[in-house]
């Protein structure tokens, strides 16, 4: 596969966000040799409608589910920032913590959720998603590349500035790239299957996923039967 970065960073709010949003594309990249790192802002401890476990037990379970899901698409490095689920804000602290990971990973590409609300799909515009997108975009520009931003990262931790050339936005208002994931769709399904606490019946979800991905492919003008994930690519360098 042409045009893949040496390293990529996927920043999402909750465990399973990456698997719904971009796991097929990630599988394509890892197959082509890209080293992909997942960064989850929360542990997902507020996920689910029933309160049967305490927050720490849910968090541990969801971290493990995300690690298993990541492995299905070739991702070995999964990191968690531990911010409270349902209360994420695009704060300076979060920008610093994401900038730290960007400087450590030094990715050529970053995937983020859209920081903008989708008025056609309120469920897709979870406040944690928007805050994560906003904070990560601000970490990409200007923070991670600016030696004067979060000076402790350089002075105390020795993390040199890093410029990310492009950001791939999931759910952005102006999609401009369709990633054909037909050949790795089953790996995306396998990744989602790992989230047992969130997905009760993968057999029920899979046809909906296939319909969704087929509609994306049709928008891109791909042949009937193809499946695609959608991004808005933003050049940042």
PDB file of C-alpha atoms in Angstrom:
ATOM      1  CA  UNK A   1       0.000   0.000   0.000  1.00  0.00           C
ATOM      2  CA  UNK A   2       1.445   3.332  -1.056  1.00  0.00           C
ATOM      3  CA  UNK A   3       1.550   6.565   0.907  1.00  0.00           C
ATOM      4  CA  UNK A   4       1.551   5.279   4.458  1.00  0.00           C
ATOM      5  CA  UNK A   5       3.486   6.936   7.280  1.00  0.00           C
ATOM      6  CA  UNK A   6       6.272   5.290   9.212  1.00  0.00           C
ATOM      7  CA  UNK A   7       4.401   6.037  12.448  1.00  0.00           C
ATOM      8  CA  UNK A   8       0.808   7.086  13.162  1.00  0.00           C
ATOM      9  CA  UNK A   9      -1.082   8.080  16.288  1.00  0.00           C
ATOM     10  CA  UNK A  10      -4.804   7.539  16.832  1.00  0.00           C
ATOM     11  CA  UNK A  11      -6.256   9.709  19.603  1.00  0.00           C
ATOM     12  CA  UNK A  12      -9.786   8.878  20.750  1.00  0.00           C
ATOM     13  CA  UNK A  13     -11.904   9.601  23.787  1.00  0.00           C
ATOM     14  CA  UNK A  14     -13.009   6.076  24.773  1.00  0.00           C
ATOM     15  CA  UNK A  15     -12.155   2.429  24.243  1.00  0.00           C
ATOM     16  CA  UNK A  16     -13.979   1.205  21.089  1.00  0.00           C
ATOM     17  CA  UNK A  17     -14.035   4.679  19.434  1.00  0.00           C
ATOM     18  CA  UNK A  18     -11.083   3.798  17.213  1.00  0.00           C
ATOM     19  CA  UNK A  19     -12.614   0.487  16.233  1.00  0.00           C
ATOM     20  CA  UNK A  20     -15.845   2.055  15.058  1.00  0.00           C
ATOM     21  CA  UNK A  21     -14.077   4.990  13.398  1.00  0.00           C
ATOM     22  CA  UNK A  22     -10.915   3.766  11.727  1.00  0.00           C
ATOM     23  CA  UNK A  23      -9.893   0.183  12.572  1.00  0.00           C
ATOM     24  CA  UNK A  24     -10.070  -0.885   8.931  1.00  0.00           C
ATOM     25  CA  UNK A  25      -7.746   1.896   7.829  1.00  0.00           C
ATOM     26  CA  UNK A  26      -5.412   1.114  10.710  1.00  0.00           C
ATOM     27  CA  UNK A  27      -5.313  -2.532   9.607  1.00  0.00           C
ATOM     28  CA  UNK A  28      -4.299  -1.407   6.117  1.00  0.00           C
ATOM     29  CA  UNK A  29      -1.536   0.763   7.546  1.00  0.00           C
ATOM     30  CA  UNK A  30      -0.110  -1.878   9.876  1.00  0.00           C
ATOM     31  CA  UNK A  31      -0.139  -4.411   7.032  1.00  0.00           C
ATOM     32  CA  UNK A  32       1.932  -1.913   5.038  1.00  0.00           C
ATOM     33  CA  UNK A  33       4.436  -1.550   7.886  1.00  0.00           C
ATOM     34  CA  UNK A  34       3.200   1.527   9.761  1.00  0.00           C
ATOM     35  CA  UNK A  35       3.746   1.521  13.514  1.00  0.00           C
ATOM     36  CA  UNK A  36       0.429   2.683  14.973  1.00  0.00           C
ATOM     37  CA  UNK A  37      -0.085   3.839  18.555  1.00  0.00           C
ATOM     38  CA  UNK A  38      -3.522   4.178  20.153  1.00  0.00           C
ATOM     39  CA  UNK A  39      -4.078   6.865  22.768  1.00  0.00           C
ATOM     40  CA  UNK A  40      -7.352   6.757  24.722  1.00  0.00           C
ATOM     41  CA  UNK A  41      -8.100   9.869  26.735  1.00  0.00           C
ATOM     42  CA  UNK A  42     -10.404   8.002  29.153  1.00  0.00           C
ATOM     43  CA  UNK A  43     -10.704   4.419  30.340  1.00  0.00           C
ATOM     44  CA  UNK A  44     -14.381   4.322  29.390  1.00  0.00           C
ATOM     45  CA  UNK A  45     -15.543   3.693  32.944  1.00  0.00           C
ATOM     46  CA  UNK A  46     -18.888   5.430  32.304  1.00  0.00           C
ATOM     47  CA  UNK A  47     -19.740   3.215  29.343  1.00  0.00           C
ATOM     48  CA  UNK A  48     -22.839   1.036  29.469  1.00  0.00           C
ATOM     49  CA  UNK A  49     -26.373   1.459  30.726  1.00  0.00           C
ATOM     50  CA  UNK A  50     -26.290  -0.840  33.753  1.00  0.00           C
ATOM     51  CA  UNK A  51     -24.380  -0.236  36.977  1.00  0.00           C
ATOM     52  CA  UNK A  52     -23.194  -3.697  37.957  1.00  0.00           C
ATOM     53  CA  UNK A  53     -19.497  -3.013  38.572  1.00  0.00           C
ATOM     54  CA  UNK A  54     -17.675  -0.140  40.191  1.00  0.00           C
ATOM     55  CA  UNK A  55     -15.822   2.370  38.028  1.00  0.00           C
ATOM     56  CA  UNK A  56     -12.370   0.898  38.571  1.00  0.00           C
ATOM     57  CA  UNK A  57     -13.552  -2.572  37.522  1.00  0.00           C
ATOM     58  CA  UNK A  58     -15.216  -1.200  34.397  1.00  0.00           C
ATOM     59  CA  UNK A  59     -12.096   0.797  33.541  1.00  0.00           C
ATOM     60  CA  UNK A  60      -9.838  -2.253  33.866  1.00  0.00           C
ATOM     61  CA  UNK A  61     -12.200  -4.346  31.759  1.00  0.00           C
ATOM     62  CA  UNK A  62     -12.434  -1.748  29.009  1.00  0.00           C
ATOM     63  CA  UNK A  63      -8.673  -1.211  28.895  1.00  0.00           C
ATOM     64  CA  UNK A  64      -8.205  -4.924  28.367  1.00  0.00           C
ATOM     65  CA  UNK A  65     -10.915  -5.014  25.698  1.00  0.00           C
ATOM     66  CA  UNK A  66      -9.203  -2.180  23.846  1.00  0.00           C
ATOM     67  CA  UNK A  67      -5.851  -3.938  23.943  1.00  0.00           C
ATOM     68  CA  UNK A  68      -7.425  -7.085  22.470  1.00  0.00           C
ATOM     69  CA  UNK A  69      -9.224  -5.042  19.821  1.00  0.00           C
ATOM     70  CA  UNK A  70      -6.043  -3.222  18.877  1.00  0.00           C
ATOM     71  CA  UNK A  71      -4.187  -6.500  18.446  1.00  0.00           C
ATOM     72  CA  UNK A  72      -6.773  -7.601  15.864  1.00  0.00           C
ATOM     73  CA  UNK A  73      -5.638  -4.787  13.555  1.00  0.00           C
ATOM     74  CA  UNK A  74      -1.933  -4.990  14.287  1.00  0.00           C
ATOM     75  CA  UNK A  75      -1.603  -2.334  17.010  1.00  0.00           C
ATOM     76  CA  UNK A  76       0.666  -3.354  19.867  1.00  0.00           C
ATOM     77  CA  UNK A  77       1.000  -0.029  21.717  1.00  0.00           C
ATOM     78  CA  UNK A  78      -2.178   1.176  23.475  1.00  0.00           C
ATOM     79  CA  UNK A  79      -1.965   4.040  25.963  1.00  0.00           C
ATOM     80  CA  UNK A  80      -4.496   5.583  28.331  1.00  0.00           C
ATOM     81  CA  UNK A  81      -4.457   9.050  29.879  1.00  0.00           C
ATOM     82  CA  UNK A  82      -7.055   8.230  32.529  1.00  0.00           C
ATOM     83  CA  UNK A  83      -9.189  11.354  32.247  1.00  0.00           C
ATOM     84  CA  UNK A  84     -12.705  10.916  33.702  1.00  0.00           C
ATOM     85  CA  UNK A  85     -15.160   9.426  31.233  1.00  0.00           C
ATOM     86  CA  UNK A  86     -17.963  11.840  30.407  1.00  0.00           C
ATOM     87  CA  UNK A  87     -16.094  14.883  31.727  1.00  0.00           C
ATOM     88  CA  UNK A  88     -13.382  15.507  29.141  1.00  0.00           C
ATOM     89  CA  UNK A  89     -12.592  19.147  28.451  1.00  0.00           C
ATOM     90  CA  UNK A  90     -10.146  20.583  25.905  1.00  0.00           C
ATOM     91  CA  UNK A  91      -8.013  21.880  28.736  1.00  0.00           C
ATOM     92  CA  UNK A  92      -4.388  22.977  28.727  1.00  0.00           C
ATOM     93  CA  UNK A  93      -3.564  19.914  30.827  1.00  0.00           C
ATOM     94  CA  UNK A  94      -5.051  17.608  28.205  1.00  0.00           C
ATOM     95  CA  UNK A  95      -3.271  19.486  25.420  1.00  0.00           C
ATOM     96  CA  UNK A  96       0.009  19.051  27.319  1.00  0.00           C
ATOM     97  CA  UNK A  97      -0.569  15.336  27.892  1.00  0.00           C
ATOM     98  CA  UNK A  98      -1.385  14.718  24.229  1.00  0.00           C
ATOM     99  CA  UNK A  99       1.574  16.864  23.155  1.00  0.00           C
ATOM    100  CA  UNK A 100       3.780  14.688  25.333  1.00  0.00           C
ATOM    101  CA  UNK A 101       2.662  11.567  23.471  1.00  0.00           C
ATOM    102  CA  UNK A 102       3.048  13.259  20.086  1.00  0.00           C
ATOM    103  CA  UNK A 103       6.630  14.204  20.941  1.00  0.00           C
ATOM    104  CA  UNK A 104       7.367  10.682  22.133  1.00  0.00           C
ATOM    105  CA  UNK A 105       5.744   8.855  19.212  1.00  0.00           C
ATOM    106  CA  UNK A 106       6.736  11.416  16.525  1.00  0.00           C
ATOM    107  CA  UNK A 107       3.917  10.408  14.143  1.00  0.00           C
ATOM    108  CA  UNK A 108       3.626  11.375  10.508  1.00  0.00           C
ATOM    109  CA  UNK A 109      -0.146  11.221  10.762  1.00  0.00           C
ATOM    110  CA  UNK A 110      -2.699  11.620  13.561  1.00  0.00           C
ATOM    111  CA  UNK A 111      -6.333  10.454  13.514  1.00  0.00           C
ATOM    112  CA  UNK A 112      -8.812  12.375  15.686  1.00  0.00           C
ATOM    113  CA  UNK A 113     -12.570  12.653  16.216  1.00  0.00           C
ATOM    114  CA  UNK A 114     -14.129  15.793  14.819  1.00  0.00           C
ATOM    115  CA  UNK A 115     -14.156  18.740  17.229  1.00  0.00           C
ATOM    116  CA  UNK A 116     -17.346  19.967  15.505  1.00  0.00           C
ATOM    117  CA  UNK A 117     -20.891  18.910  16.330  1.00  0.00           C
ATOM    118  CA  UNK A 118     -22.722  16.845  13.727  1.00  0.00           C
ATOM    119  CA  UNK A 119     -26.291  18.127  13.825  1.00  0.00           C
ATOM    120  CA  UNK A 120     -27.464  15.151  11.771  1.00  0.00           C
ATOM    121  CA  UNK A 121     -26.132  12.685  14.333  1.00  0.00           C
ATOM    122  CA  UNK A 122     -26.129  13.941  17.903  1.00  0.00           C
ATOM    123  CA  UNK A 123     -25.045  10.524  19.156  1.00  0.00           C
ATOM    124  CA  UNK A 124     -21.862  10.835  17.102  1.00  0.00           C
ATOM    125  CA  UNK A 125     -21.129  14.192  18.742  1.00  0.00           C
ATOM    126  CA  UNK A 126     -20.443  12.999  22.263  1.00  0.00           C
ATOM    127  CA  UNK A 127     -18.912  15.912  24.208  1.00  0.00           C
ATOM    128  CA  UNK A 128     -15.879  13.768  25.066  1.00  0.00           C
ATOM    129  CA  UNK A 129     -15.305  13.171  21.355  1.00  0.00           C
ATOM    130  CA  UNK A 130     -15.476  16.856  20.484  1.00  0.00           C
ATOM    131  CA  UNK A 131     -13.225  17.838  23.388  1.00  0.00           C
ATOM    132  CA  UNK A 132     -10.697  15.152  22.429  1.00  0.00           C
ATOM    133  CA  UNK A 133     -10.686  16.350  18.828  1.00  0.00           C
ATOM    134  CA  UNK A 134     -10.247  19.979  19.876  1.00  0.00           C
ATOM    135  CA  UNK A 135      -7.484  19.238  22.378  1.00  0.00           C
ATOM    136  CA  UNK A 136      -5.604  16.995  19.956  1.00  0.00           C
ATOM    137  CA  UNK A 137      -5.817  19.480  17.112  1.00  0.00           C
ATOM    138  CA  UNK A 138      -4.434  22.146  19.452  1.00  0.00           C
ATOM    139  CA  UNK A 139      -1.714  19.751  20.557  1.00  0.00           C
ATOM    140  CA  UNK A 140      -0.759  19.162  16.917  1.00  0.00           C
ATOM    141  CA  UNK A 141      -0.820  22.900  16.228  1.00  0.00           C
ATOM    142  CA  UNK A 142       0.671  24.786  17.873  1.00  0.00           C
ATOM    143  CA  UNK A 143       1.703  22.934  21.030  1.00  0.00           C
ATOM    144  CA  UNK A 144       3.724  19.850  20.032  1.00  0.00           C
ATOM    145  CA  UNK A 145       5.834  21.763  17.515  1.00  0.00           C
ATOM    146  CA  UNK A 146       6.418  24.842  19.672  1.00  0.00           C
ATOM    147  CA  UNK A 147       9.394  24.655  22.081  1.00  0.00           C
ATOM    148  CA  UNK A 148       7.810  27.396  24.184  1.00  0.00           C
ATOM    149  CA  UNK A 149       4.565  25.468  24.722  1.00  0.00           C
ATOM    150  CA  UNK A 150       4.459  23.306  27.867  1.00  0.00           C
ATOM    151  CA  UNK A 151       8.123  24.058  28.495  1.00  0.00           C
ATOM    152  CA  UNK A 152       8.420  21.278  31.056  1.00  0.00           C
ATOM    153  CA  UNK A 153       8.151  18.715  28.237  1.00  0.00           C
ATOM    154  CA  UNK A 154      11.485  19.885  26.844  1.00  0.00           C
ATOM    155  CA  UNK A 155      13.181  21.201  29.977  1.00  0.00           C
ATOM    156  CA  UNK A 156      12.258  18.386  32.380  1.00  0.00           C
ATOM    157  CA  UNK A 157      11.479  15.448  30.108  1.00  0.00           C
ATOM    158  CA  UNK A 158      13.811  16.088  27.174  1.00  0.00           C
ATOM    159  CA  UNK A 159      10.999  15.835  24.613  1.00  0.00           C
ATOM    160  CA  UNK A 160      11.932  17.840  21.555  1.00  0.00           C
ATOM    161  CA  UNK A 161       9.227  19.552  19.499  1.00  0.00           C
ATOM    162  CA  UNK A 162       7.621  17.514  16.737  1.00  0.00           C
ATOM    163  CA  UNK A 163       5.597  18.700  13.725  1.00  0.00           C
ATOM    164  CA  UNK A 164       2.770  16.429  12.580  1.00  0.00           C
ATOM    165  CA  UNK A 165       2.309  16.926   8.807  1.00  0.00           C
ATOM    166  CA  UNK A 166      -1.356  15.946   8.620  1.00  0.00           C
ATOM    167  CA  UNK A 167      -4.422  15.104  10.663  1.00  0.00           C
ATOM    168  CA  UNK A 168      -7.173  12.711   9.571  1.00  0.00           C
ATOM    169  CA  UNK A 169     -10.494  13.797  11.074  1.00  0.00           C
ATOM    170  CA  UNK A 170     -13.267  11.265  11.616  1.00  0.00           C
ATOM    171  CA  UNK A 171     -16.698  12.812  11.127  1.00  0.00           C
ATOM    172  CA  UNK A 172     -15.367  16.111   9.824  1.00  0.00           C
ATOM    173  CA  UNK A 173     -17.746  18.474   8.019  1.00  0.00           C
ATOM    174  CA  UNK A 174     -15.917  18.222   4.676  1.00  0.00           C
ATOM    175  CA  UNK A 175     -14.880  14.606   4.046  1.00  0.00           C
ATOM    176  CA  UNK A 176     -12.262  14.370   1.338  1.00  0.00           C
ATOM    177  CA  UNK A 177     -10.783  10.881   1.638  1.00  0.00           C
ATOM    178  CA  UNK A 178     -12.384   7.443   1.408  1.00  0.00           C
ATOM    179  CA  UNK A 179     -10.317   4.505   2.598  1.00  0.00           C
ATOM    180  CA  UNK A 180     -11.294   1.232   0.902  1.00  0.00           C
ATOM    181  CA  UNK A 181     -11.327  -1.310   3.724  1.00  0.00           C
ATOM    182  CA  UNK A 182     -13.157  -4.115   1.919  1.00  0.00           C
ATOM    183  CA  UNK A 183     -10.246  -6.535   2.200  1.00  0.00           C
ATOM    184  CA  UNK A 184      -9.807  -5.939   5.950  1.00  0.00           C
ATOM    185  CA  UNK A 185     -13.440  -5.495   6.954  1.00  0.00           C
ATOM    186  CA  UNK A 186     -13.432  -8.776   8.900  1.00  0.00           C
ATOM    187  CA  UNK A 187     -10.502  -7.491  10.967  1.00  0.00           C
ATOM    188  CA  UNK A 188     -12.534  -4.390  11.848  1.00  0.00           C
ATOM    189  CA  UNK A 189     -15.399  -6.651  12.934  1.00  0.00           C
ATOM    190  CA  UNK A 190     -12.990  -8.759  14.979  1.00  0.00           C
ATOM    191  CA  UNK A 191     -11.722  -5.628  16.716  1.00  0.00           C
ATOM    192  CA  UNK A 192     -15.252  -4.561  17.604  1.00  0.00           C
ATOM    193  CA  UNK A 193     -16.069  -8.068  18.806  1.00  0.00           C
ATOM    194  CA  UNK A 194     -13.400  -7.631  21.499  1.00  0.00           C
ATOM    195  CA  UNK A 195     -15.568  -4.970  23.170  1.00  0.00           C
ATOM    196  CA  UNK A 196     -17.850  -7.501  24.800  1.00  0.00           C
ATOM    197  CA  UNK A 197     -19.027  -5.128  27.526  1.00  0.00           C
ATOM    198  CA  UNK A 198     -20.303  -2.632  24.944  1.00  0.00           C
ATOM    199  CA  UNK A 199     -21.477  -4.769  22.037  1.00  0.00           C
ATOM    200  CA  UNK A 200     -24.031  -7.349  22.988  1.00  0.00           C
ATOM    201  CA  UNK A 201     -24.540  -8.998  19.609  1.00  0.00           C
ATOM    202  CA  UNK A 202     -21.897  -8.574  16.928  1.00  0.00           C
ATOM    203  CA  UNK A 203     -24.089 -10.543  14.517  1.00  0.00           C
ATOM    204  CA  UNK A 204     -26.658  -7.760  14.787  1.00  0.00           C
ATOM    205  CA  UNK A 205     -24.060  -4.993  14.467  1.00  0.00           C
ATOM    206  CA  UNK A 206     -22.154  -6.403  11.492  1.00  0.00           C
ATOM    207  CA  UNK A 207     -24.889  -5.877   8.860  1.00  0.00           C
ATOM    208  CA  UNK A 208     -25.344  -2.288  10.027  1.00  0.00           C
ATOM    209  CA  UNK A 209     -21.596  -1.714   9.781  1.00  0.00           C
ATOM    210  CA  UNK A 210     -21.523  -3.215   6.320  1.00  0.00           C
ATOM    211  CA  UNK A 211     -24.416  -0.979   5.217  1.00  0.00           C
ATOM    212  CA  UNK A 212     -22.688   2.087   6.665  1.00  0.00           C
ATOM    213  CA  UNK A 213     -19.359   1.284   5.021  1.00  0.00           C
ATOM    214  CA  UNK A 214     -21.089   0.488   1.707  1.00  0.00           C
ATOM    215  CA  UNK A 215     -22.823   3.875   1.747  1.00  0.00           C
ATOM    216  CA  UNK A 216     -19.432   5.521   2.298  1.00  0.00           C
ATOM    217  CA  UNK A 217     -17.985   3.608  -0.657  1.00  0.00           C
ATOM    218  CA  UNK A 218     -20.899   4.617  -2.864  1.00  0.00           C
ATOM    219  CA  UNK A 219     -20.295   8.286  -2.001  1.00  0.00           C
ATOM    220  CA  UNK A 220     -16.715   7.825  -3.157  1.00  0.00           C
ATOM    221  CA  UNK A 221     -17.803   6.261  -6.435  1.00  0.00           C
ATOM    222  CA  UNK A 222     -16.261   2.907  -5.594  1.00  0.00           C
ATOM    223  CA  UNK A 223     -17.692  -0.217  -7.234  1.00  0.00           C
ATOM    224  CA  UNK A 224     -20.728  -1.923  -5.725  1.00  0.00           C
ATOM    225  CA  UNK A 225     -19.666  -4.279  -2.965  1.00  0.00           C
ATOM    226  CA  UNK A 226     -16.768  -2.155  -1.728  1.00  0.00           C
ATOM    227  CA  UNK A 227     -16.634  -0.814   1.826  1.00  0.00           C
ATOM    228  CA  UNK A 228     -14.989   2.399   3.030  1.00  0.00           C
ATOM    229  CA  UNK A 229     -14.128   4.532   6.032  1.00  0.00           C
ATOM    230  CA  UNK A 230     -14.296   8.306   5.616  1.00  0.00           C
ATOM    231  CA  UNK A 231     -11.934  11.061   6.738  1.00  0.00           C
ATOM    232  CA  UNK A 232     -11.292  14.741   6.296  1.00  0.00           C
ATOM    233  CA  UNK A 233      -7.568  15.108   5.741  1.00  0.00           C
ATOM    234  CA  UNK A 234      -6.179  18.385   7.079  1.00  0.00           C
ATOM    235  CA  UNK A 235      -2.652  19.458   6.177  1.00  0.00           C
ATOM    236  CA  UNK A 236      -0.962  20.919   9.236  1.00  0.00           C
ATOM    237  CA  UNK A 237       2.588  21.486   8.042  1.00  0.00           C
TER     238      UNK A 237
END
